[in-house]
mmCIF file of C-alpha atoms in Angstrom:
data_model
loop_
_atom_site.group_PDB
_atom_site.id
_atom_site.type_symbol
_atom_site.label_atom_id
_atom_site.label_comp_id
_atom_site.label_asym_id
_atom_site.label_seq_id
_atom_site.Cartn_x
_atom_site.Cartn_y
_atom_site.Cartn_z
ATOM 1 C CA UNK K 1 160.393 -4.085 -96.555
ATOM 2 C CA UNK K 2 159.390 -0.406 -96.740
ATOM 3 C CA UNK K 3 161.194 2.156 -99.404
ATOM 4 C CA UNK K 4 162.692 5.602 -98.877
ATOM 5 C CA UNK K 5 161.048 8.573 -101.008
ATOM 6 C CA UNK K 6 163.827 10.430 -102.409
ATOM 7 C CA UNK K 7 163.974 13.573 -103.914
ATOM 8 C CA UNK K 8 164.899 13.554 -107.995
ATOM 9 C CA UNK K 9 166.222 17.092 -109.470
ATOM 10 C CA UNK K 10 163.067 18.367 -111.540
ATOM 11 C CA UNK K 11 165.193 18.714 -114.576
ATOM 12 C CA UNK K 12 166.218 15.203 -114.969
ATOM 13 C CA UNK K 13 162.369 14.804 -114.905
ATOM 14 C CA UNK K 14 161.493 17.208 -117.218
ATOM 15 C CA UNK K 15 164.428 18.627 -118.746
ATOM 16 C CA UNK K 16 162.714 21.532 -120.750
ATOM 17 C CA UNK K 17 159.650 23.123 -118.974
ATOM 18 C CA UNK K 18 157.455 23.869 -121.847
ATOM 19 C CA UNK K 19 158.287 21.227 -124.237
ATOM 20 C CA UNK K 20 158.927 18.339 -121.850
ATOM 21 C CA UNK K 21 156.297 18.926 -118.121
ATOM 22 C CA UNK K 22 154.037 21.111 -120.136
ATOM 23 C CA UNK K 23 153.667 18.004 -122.344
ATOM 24 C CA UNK K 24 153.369 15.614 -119.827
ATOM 25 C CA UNK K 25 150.900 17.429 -117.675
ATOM 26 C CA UNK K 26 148.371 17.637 -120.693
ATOM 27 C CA UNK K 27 148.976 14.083 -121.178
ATOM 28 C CA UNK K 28 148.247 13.212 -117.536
ATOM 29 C CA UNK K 29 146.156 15.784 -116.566
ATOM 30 C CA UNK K 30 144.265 13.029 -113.722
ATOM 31 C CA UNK K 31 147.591 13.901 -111.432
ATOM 32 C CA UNK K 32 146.100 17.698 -111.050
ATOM 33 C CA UNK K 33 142.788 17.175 -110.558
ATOM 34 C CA UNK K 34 143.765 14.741 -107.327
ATOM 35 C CA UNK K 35 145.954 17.488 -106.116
ATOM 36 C CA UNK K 36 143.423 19.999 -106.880
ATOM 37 C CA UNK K 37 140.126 17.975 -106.671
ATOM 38 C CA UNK K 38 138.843 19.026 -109.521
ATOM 39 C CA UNK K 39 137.635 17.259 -113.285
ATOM 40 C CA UNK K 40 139.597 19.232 -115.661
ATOM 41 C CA UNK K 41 138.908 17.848 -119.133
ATOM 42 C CA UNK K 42 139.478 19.829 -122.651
ATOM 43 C CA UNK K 43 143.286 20.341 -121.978
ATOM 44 C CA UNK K 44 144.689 22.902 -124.906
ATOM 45 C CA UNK K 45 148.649 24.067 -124.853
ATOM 46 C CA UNK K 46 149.498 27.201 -125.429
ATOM 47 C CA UNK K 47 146.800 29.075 -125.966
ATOM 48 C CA UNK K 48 146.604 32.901 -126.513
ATOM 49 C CA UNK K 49 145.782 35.655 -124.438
ATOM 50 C CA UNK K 50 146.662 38.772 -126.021
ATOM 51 C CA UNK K 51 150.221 38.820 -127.309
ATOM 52 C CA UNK K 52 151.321 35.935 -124.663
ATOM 53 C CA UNK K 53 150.596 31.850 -124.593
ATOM 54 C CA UNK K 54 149.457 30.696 -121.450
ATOM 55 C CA UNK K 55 151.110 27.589 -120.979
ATOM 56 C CA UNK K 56 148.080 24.877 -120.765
ATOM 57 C CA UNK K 57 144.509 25.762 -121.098
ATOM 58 C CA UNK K 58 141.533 23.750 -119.625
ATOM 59 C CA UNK K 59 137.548 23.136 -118.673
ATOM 60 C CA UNK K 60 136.788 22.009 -114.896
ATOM 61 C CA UNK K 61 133.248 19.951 -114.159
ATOM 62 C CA UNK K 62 130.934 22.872 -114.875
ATOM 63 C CA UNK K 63 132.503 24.773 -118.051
ATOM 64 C CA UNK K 64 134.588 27.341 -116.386
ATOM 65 C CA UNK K 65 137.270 28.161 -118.008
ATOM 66 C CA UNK K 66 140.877 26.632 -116.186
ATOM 67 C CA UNK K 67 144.539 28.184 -117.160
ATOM 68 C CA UNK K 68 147.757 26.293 -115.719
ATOM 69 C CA UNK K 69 150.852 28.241 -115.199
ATOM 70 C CA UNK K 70 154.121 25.425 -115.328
ATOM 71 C CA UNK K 71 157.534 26.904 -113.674
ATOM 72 C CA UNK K 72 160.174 24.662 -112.727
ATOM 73 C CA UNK K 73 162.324 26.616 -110.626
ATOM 74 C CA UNK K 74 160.994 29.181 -107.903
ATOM 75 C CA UNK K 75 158.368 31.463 -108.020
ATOM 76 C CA UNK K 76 158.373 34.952 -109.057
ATOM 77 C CA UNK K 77 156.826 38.219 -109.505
ATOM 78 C CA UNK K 78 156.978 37.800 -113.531
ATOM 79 C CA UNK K 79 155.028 34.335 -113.361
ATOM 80 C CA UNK K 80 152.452 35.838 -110.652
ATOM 81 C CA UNK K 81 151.577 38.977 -112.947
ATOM 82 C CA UNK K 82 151.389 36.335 -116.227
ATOM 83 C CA UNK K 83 148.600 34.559 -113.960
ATOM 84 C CA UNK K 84 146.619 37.450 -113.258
ATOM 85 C CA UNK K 85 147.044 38.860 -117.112
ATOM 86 C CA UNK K 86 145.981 35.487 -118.508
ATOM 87 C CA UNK K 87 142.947 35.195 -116.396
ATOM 88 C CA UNK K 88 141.056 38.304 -117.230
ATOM 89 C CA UNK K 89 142.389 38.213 -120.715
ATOM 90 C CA UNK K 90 140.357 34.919 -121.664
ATOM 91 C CA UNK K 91 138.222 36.017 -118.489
ATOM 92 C CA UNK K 92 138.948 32.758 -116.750
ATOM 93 C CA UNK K 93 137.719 31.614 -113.165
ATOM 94 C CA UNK K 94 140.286 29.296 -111.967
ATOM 95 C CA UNK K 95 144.238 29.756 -112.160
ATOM 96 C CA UNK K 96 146.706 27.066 -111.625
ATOM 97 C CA UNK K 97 150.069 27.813 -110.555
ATOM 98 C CA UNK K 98 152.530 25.503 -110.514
ATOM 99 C CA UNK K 99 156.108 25.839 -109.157
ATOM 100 C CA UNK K 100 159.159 23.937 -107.926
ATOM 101 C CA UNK K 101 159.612 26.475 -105.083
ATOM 102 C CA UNK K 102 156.734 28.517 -104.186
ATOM 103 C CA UNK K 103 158.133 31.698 -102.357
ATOM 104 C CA UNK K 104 156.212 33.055 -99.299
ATOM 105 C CA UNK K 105 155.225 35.992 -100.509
ATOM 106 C CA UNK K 106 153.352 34.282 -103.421
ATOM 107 C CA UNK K 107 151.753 31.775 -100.823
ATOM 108 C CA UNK K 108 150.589 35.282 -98.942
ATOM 109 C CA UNK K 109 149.664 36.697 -102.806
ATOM 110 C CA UNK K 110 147.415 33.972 -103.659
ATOM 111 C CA UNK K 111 145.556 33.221 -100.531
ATOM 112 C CA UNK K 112 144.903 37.639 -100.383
ATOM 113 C CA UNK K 113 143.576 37.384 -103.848
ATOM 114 C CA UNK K 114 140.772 34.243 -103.264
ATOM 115 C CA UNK K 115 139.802 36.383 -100.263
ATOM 116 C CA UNK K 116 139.597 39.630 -102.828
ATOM 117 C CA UNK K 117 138.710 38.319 -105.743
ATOM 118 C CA UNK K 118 135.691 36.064 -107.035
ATOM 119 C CA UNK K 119 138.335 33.812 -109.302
ATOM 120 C CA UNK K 120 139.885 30.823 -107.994
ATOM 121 C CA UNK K 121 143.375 30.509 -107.535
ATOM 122 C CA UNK K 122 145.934 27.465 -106.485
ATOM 123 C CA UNK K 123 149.324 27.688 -105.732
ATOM 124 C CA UNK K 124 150.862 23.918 -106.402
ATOM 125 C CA UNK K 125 154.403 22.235 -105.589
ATOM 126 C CA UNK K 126 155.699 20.483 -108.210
ATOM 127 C CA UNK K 127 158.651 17.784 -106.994
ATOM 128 C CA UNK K 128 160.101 14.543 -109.042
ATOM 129 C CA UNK K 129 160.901 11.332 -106.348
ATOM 130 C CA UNK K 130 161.281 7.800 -106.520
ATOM 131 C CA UNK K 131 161.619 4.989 -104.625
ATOM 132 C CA UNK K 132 164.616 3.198 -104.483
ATOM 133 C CA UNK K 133 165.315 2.318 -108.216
ATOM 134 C CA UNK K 134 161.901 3.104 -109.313
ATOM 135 C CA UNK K 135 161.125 4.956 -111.929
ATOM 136 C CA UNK K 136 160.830 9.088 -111.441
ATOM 137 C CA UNK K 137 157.471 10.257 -110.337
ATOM 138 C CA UNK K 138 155.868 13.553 -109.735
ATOM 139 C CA UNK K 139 154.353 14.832 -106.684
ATOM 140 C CA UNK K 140 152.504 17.952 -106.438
ATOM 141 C CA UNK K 141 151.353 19.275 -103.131
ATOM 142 C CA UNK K 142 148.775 21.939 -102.643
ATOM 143 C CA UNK K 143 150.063 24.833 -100.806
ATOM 144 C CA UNK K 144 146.962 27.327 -101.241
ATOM 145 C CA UNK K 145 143.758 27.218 -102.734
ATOM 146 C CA UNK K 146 140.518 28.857 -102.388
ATOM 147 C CA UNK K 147 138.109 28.003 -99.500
ATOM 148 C CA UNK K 148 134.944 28.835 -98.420
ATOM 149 C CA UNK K 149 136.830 30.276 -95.250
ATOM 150 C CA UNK K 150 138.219 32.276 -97.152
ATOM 151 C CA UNK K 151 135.717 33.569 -99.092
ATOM 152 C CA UNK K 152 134.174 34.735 -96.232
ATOM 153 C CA UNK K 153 136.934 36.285 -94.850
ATOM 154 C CA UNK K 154 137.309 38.205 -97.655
ATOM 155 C CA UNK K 155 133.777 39.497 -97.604
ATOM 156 C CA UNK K 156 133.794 40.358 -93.942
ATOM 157 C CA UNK K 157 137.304 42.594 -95.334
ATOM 158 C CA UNK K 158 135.121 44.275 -97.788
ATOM 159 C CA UNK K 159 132.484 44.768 -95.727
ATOM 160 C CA UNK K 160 134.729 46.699 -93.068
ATOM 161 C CA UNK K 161 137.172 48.441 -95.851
ATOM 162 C CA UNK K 162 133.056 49.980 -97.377
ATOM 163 C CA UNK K 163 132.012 50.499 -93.624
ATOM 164 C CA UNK K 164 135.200 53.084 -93.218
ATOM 165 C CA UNK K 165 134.186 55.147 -96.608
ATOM 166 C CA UNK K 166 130.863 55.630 -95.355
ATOM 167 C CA UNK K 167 131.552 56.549 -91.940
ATOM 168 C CA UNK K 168 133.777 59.129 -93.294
ATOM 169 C CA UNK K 169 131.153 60.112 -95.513
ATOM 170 C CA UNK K 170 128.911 60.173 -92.738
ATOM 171 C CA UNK K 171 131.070 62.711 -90.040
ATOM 172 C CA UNK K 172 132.258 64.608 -93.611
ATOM 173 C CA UNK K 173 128.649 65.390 -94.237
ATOM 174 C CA UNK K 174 127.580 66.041 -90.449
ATOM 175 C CA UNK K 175 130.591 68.693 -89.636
ATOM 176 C CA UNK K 176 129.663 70.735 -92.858
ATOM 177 C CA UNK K 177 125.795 70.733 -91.427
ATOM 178 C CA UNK K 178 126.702 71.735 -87.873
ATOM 179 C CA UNK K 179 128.898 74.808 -89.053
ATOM 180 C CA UNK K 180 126.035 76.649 -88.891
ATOM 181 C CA UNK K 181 124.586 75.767 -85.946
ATOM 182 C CA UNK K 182 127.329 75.376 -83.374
ATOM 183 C CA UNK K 183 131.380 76.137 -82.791
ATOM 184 C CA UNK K 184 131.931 72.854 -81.206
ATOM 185 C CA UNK K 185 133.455 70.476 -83.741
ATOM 186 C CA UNK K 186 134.476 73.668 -85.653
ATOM 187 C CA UNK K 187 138.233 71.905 -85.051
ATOM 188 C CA UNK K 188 138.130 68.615 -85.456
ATOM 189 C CA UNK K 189 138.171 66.342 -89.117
ATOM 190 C CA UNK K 190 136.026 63.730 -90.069
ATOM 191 C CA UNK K 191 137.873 60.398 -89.761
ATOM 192 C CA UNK K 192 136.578 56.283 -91.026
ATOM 193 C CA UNK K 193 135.372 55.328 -86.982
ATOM 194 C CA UNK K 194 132.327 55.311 -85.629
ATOM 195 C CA UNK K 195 132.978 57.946 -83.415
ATOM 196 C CA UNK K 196 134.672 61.967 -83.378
ATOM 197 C CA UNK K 197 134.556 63.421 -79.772
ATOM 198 C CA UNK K 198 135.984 67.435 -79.015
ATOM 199 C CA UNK K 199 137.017 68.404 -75.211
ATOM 200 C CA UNK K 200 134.952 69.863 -72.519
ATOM 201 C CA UNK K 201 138.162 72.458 -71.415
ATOM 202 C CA UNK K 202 138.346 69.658 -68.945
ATOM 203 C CA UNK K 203 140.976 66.443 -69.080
ATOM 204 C CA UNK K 204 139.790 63.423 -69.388
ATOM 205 C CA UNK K 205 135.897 64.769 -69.766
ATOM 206 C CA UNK K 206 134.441 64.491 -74.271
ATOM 207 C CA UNK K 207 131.714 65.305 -75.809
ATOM 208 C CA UNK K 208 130.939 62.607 -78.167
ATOM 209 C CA UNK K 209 129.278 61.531 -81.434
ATOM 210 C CA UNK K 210 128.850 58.134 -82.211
ATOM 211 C CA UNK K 211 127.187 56.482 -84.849
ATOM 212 C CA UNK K 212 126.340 52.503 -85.899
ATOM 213 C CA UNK K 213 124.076 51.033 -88.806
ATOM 214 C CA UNK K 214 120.774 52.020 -87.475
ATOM 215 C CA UNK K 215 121.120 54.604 -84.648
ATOM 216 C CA UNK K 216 123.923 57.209 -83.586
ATOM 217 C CA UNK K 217 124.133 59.180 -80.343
ATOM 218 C CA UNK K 218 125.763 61.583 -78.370
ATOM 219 C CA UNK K 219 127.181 61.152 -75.058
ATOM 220 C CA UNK K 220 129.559 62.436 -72.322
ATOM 221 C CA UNK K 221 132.412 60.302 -71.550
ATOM 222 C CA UNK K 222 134.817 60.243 -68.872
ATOM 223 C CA UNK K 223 138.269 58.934 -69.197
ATOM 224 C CA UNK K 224 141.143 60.622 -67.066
ATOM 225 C CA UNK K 225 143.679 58.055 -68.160
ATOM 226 C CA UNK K 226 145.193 55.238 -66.979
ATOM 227 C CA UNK K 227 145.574 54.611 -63.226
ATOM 228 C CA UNK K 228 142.563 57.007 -63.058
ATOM 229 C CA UNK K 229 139.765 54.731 -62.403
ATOM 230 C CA UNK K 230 138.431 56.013 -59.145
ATOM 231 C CA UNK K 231 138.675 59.388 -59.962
ATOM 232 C CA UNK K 232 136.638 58.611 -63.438
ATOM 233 C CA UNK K 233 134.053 57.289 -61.573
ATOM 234 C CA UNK K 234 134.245 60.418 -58.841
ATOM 235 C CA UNK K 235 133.684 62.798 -61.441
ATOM 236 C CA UNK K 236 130.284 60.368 -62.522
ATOM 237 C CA UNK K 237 129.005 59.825 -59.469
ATOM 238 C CA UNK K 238 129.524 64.327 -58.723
ATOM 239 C CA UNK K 239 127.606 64.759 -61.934
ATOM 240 C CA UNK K 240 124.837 62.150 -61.462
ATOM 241 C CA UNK K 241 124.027 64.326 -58.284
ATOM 242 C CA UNK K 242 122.812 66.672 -60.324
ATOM 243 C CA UNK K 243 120.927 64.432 -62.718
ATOM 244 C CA UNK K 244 117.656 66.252 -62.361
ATOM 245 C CA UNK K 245 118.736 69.365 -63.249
ATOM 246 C CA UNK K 246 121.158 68.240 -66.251
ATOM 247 C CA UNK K 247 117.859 66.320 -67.586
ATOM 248 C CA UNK K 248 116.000 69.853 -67.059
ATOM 249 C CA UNK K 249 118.115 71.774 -69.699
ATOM 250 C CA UNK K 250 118.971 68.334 -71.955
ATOM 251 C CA UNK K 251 115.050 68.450 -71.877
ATOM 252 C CA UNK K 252 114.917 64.378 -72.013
ATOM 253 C CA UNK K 253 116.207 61.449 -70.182
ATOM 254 C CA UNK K 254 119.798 60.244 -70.583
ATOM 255 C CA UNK K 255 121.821 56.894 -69.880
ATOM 256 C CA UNK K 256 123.934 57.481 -66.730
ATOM 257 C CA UNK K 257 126.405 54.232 -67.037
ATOM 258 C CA UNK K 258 128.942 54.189 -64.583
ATOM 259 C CA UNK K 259 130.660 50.845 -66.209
ATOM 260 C CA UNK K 260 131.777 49.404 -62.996
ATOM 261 C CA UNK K 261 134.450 47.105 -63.647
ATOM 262 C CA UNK K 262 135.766 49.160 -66.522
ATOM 263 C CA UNK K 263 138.320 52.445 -66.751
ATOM 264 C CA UNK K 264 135.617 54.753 -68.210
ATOM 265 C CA UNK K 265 132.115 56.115 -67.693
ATOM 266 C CA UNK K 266 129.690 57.581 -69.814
ATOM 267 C CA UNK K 267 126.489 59.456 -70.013
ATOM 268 C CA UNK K 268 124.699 59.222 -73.424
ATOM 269 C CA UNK K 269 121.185 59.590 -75.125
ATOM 270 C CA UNK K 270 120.637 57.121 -78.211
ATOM 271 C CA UNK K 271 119.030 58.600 -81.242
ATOM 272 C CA UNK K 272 117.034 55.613 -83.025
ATOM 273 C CA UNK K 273 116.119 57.301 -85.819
ATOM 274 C CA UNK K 274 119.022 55.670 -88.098
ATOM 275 C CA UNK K 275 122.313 55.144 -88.671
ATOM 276 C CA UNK K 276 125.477 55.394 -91.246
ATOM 277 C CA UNK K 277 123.575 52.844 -93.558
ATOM 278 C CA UNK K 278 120.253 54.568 -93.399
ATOM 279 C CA UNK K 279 121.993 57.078 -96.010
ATOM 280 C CA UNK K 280 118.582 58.591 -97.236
ATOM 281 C CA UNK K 281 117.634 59.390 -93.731
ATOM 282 C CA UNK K 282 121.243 61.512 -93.072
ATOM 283 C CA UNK K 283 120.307 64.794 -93.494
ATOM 284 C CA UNK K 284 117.554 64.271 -90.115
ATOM 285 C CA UNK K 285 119.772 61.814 -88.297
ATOM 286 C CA UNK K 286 122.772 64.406 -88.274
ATOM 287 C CA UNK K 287 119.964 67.317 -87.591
ATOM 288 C CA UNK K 288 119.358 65.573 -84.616
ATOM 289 C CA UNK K 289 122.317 64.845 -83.369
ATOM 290 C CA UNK K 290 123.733 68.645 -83.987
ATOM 291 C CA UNK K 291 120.599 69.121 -81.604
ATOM 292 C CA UNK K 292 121.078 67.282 -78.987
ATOM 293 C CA UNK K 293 124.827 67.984 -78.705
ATOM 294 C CA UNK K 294 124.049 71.453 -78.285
ATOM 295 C CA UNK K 295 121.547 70.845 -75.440
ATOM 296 C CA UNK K 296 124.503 68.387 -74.214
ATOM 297 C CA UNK K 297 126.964 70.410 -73.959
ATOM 298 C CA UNK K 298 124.891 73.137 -72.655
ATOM 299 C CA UNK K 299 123.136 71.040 -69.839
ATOM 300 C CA UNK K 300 126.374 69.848 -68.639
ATOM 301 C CA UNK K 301 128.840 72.477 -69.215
ATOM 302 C CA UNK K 302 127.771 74.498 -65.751
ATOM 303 C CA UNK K 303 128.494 71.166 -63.890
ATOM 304 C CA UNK K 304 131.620 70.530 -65.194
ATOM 305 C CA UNK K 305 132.947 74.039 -64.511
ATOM 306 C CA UNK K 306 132.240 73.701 -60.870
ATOM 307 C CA UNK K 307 134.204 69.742 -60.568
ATOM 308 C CA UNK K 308 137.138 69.734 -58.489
ATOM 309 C CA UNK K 309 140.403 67.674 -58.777
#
């Protein structure tokens, strides 16, 4: 004969929080760490940290210091700002929350901060059932905890959030150089991409900077719009006709890509000389891009006058 698991009110468990589950949970701390696979040992209650006791205090398998936050009812912003306060105050690596109703913006909370943050940090159901006339039990499910998924996640986050500030950085420092030298981006703001372009005085026809980690270019590309394809590639194939003389006045060779199969086509010359994380080699990458956007523009601009739509 098999049993029904039903559901017991937690506070004809535990009727007090801190003085009744707080008290049983030091007492039987083995119930955690099989919930939360860990070997917490060196259980203390209510320990300080600062002017506030966080509720139970422990050790996992290497030292690291462990605090447990108990709340018996559903989670909330107060209980989510006592974790965070309690773990830098006694500059702790693993939190334990544990709640009777974990609230979905917590789950989201929790699961941003082990992506963000090199603590740990476990979100925990806490629920009282028995069987038939059994006695009460507890059951505590893991909702969130850290991963090594998530770890990296949250590095590849970082990584792109410190990739914006430098391209910024980057176009920031290369507008303020070309001021001198040419009127063409004279109008346009830096921005976090890897690219700023400026019109031709024709639709659908940039000039272009572009930069990655280790080289930048400049390049012409052609995009009238959607529902514009064959006309994109007219205006490509009417400028690669005069390839030979563009090259001429560019005074080097350039990419002619026509990107069949795609929208847009582009003409471009790679600078290899570094990129937005060669920072201490800036000052001649951006030199020589300012360059050869001015011998860009001025190759091409005669060609472009004379297109006709």
């Amino acid at each position: 004969m098999i049993g029904r698991l039903q559901r017991v009110p937690l506070r004809e468990v535990w009727k007090h929080e801190a003085r009744n589950f707080t008290t049983w949970l030091e007492d039987n701390i083995d119930v955690l760490n099989d919930a939360v696979d860990l070997q917490l040992s060196k259980v203390e209650r209510e320990k300080a940290a600062g002017t506030f006791n966080v509720d139970l205090v422990a050790e996992d398998q290497d030292g690291n210091l462990v605090i447990i936050e108990n709340q018996l009812e559903k989670s909330n912003h107060d209980h989510l700002g006592k974790l965070v306060t309690y773990l830098t105050a006694l500059n702790a690596k693993i939190a334990i929350w544990i709640v009777a109703d974990p609230r979905p913006e917590h789950v989201g909370a929790l699961a941003w901060l082990n992506e963000s943050s090199s603590a740990s940090f476990y979100l925990l159901k806490i629920e009282g059932v028995r069987i038939g006339d059994s006695e009460s039990a507890p059951l505590l499910t893991l909702i969130t905890g850290p991963s090594e998924e998530a770890r990296e996640a949250g590095e590849a986050k970082k990584e792109l959030a410190e990739r914006y500030v430098i391209r910024q950085r980057f176009w920031e420092s290369l507008l303020e150089r070309s001021k001198g030298k040419t009127k063409l981006f004279s109008n346009i703001s830096p921005n976090q991409y890897g690219w700023i372009g400026t019109g031709t005085g024709v639709r659908g026809i940039s000039l272009l900077y572009s930069v990655r980690q280790n080289d930048a270019q400049v390049e012409i590309y052609i995009d009238r719009g959607k529902d514009f394809d064959e006309e994109n590639k007219t205006i490509f194939d009417k400028l690669s006709q005069s390839k030979t003389q563009i090259e001429a006045v560019f005074e080097d060779e350039l990419q002619w890509q026509r990107l069949d199969g795609r929208r847009a086509c582009r003409i471009r010359k790679v600078l290899d000389n570094g990129g937005y994380r060669d920072e201490e080699k800036w000052p001649q990458v951006q030199d020589a891009l300012i360059d050869a956007m001015i011998r860009q523009e001025k190759a091409f601009k005669p060609h472009i006058a004379k297109l006709k739509f």
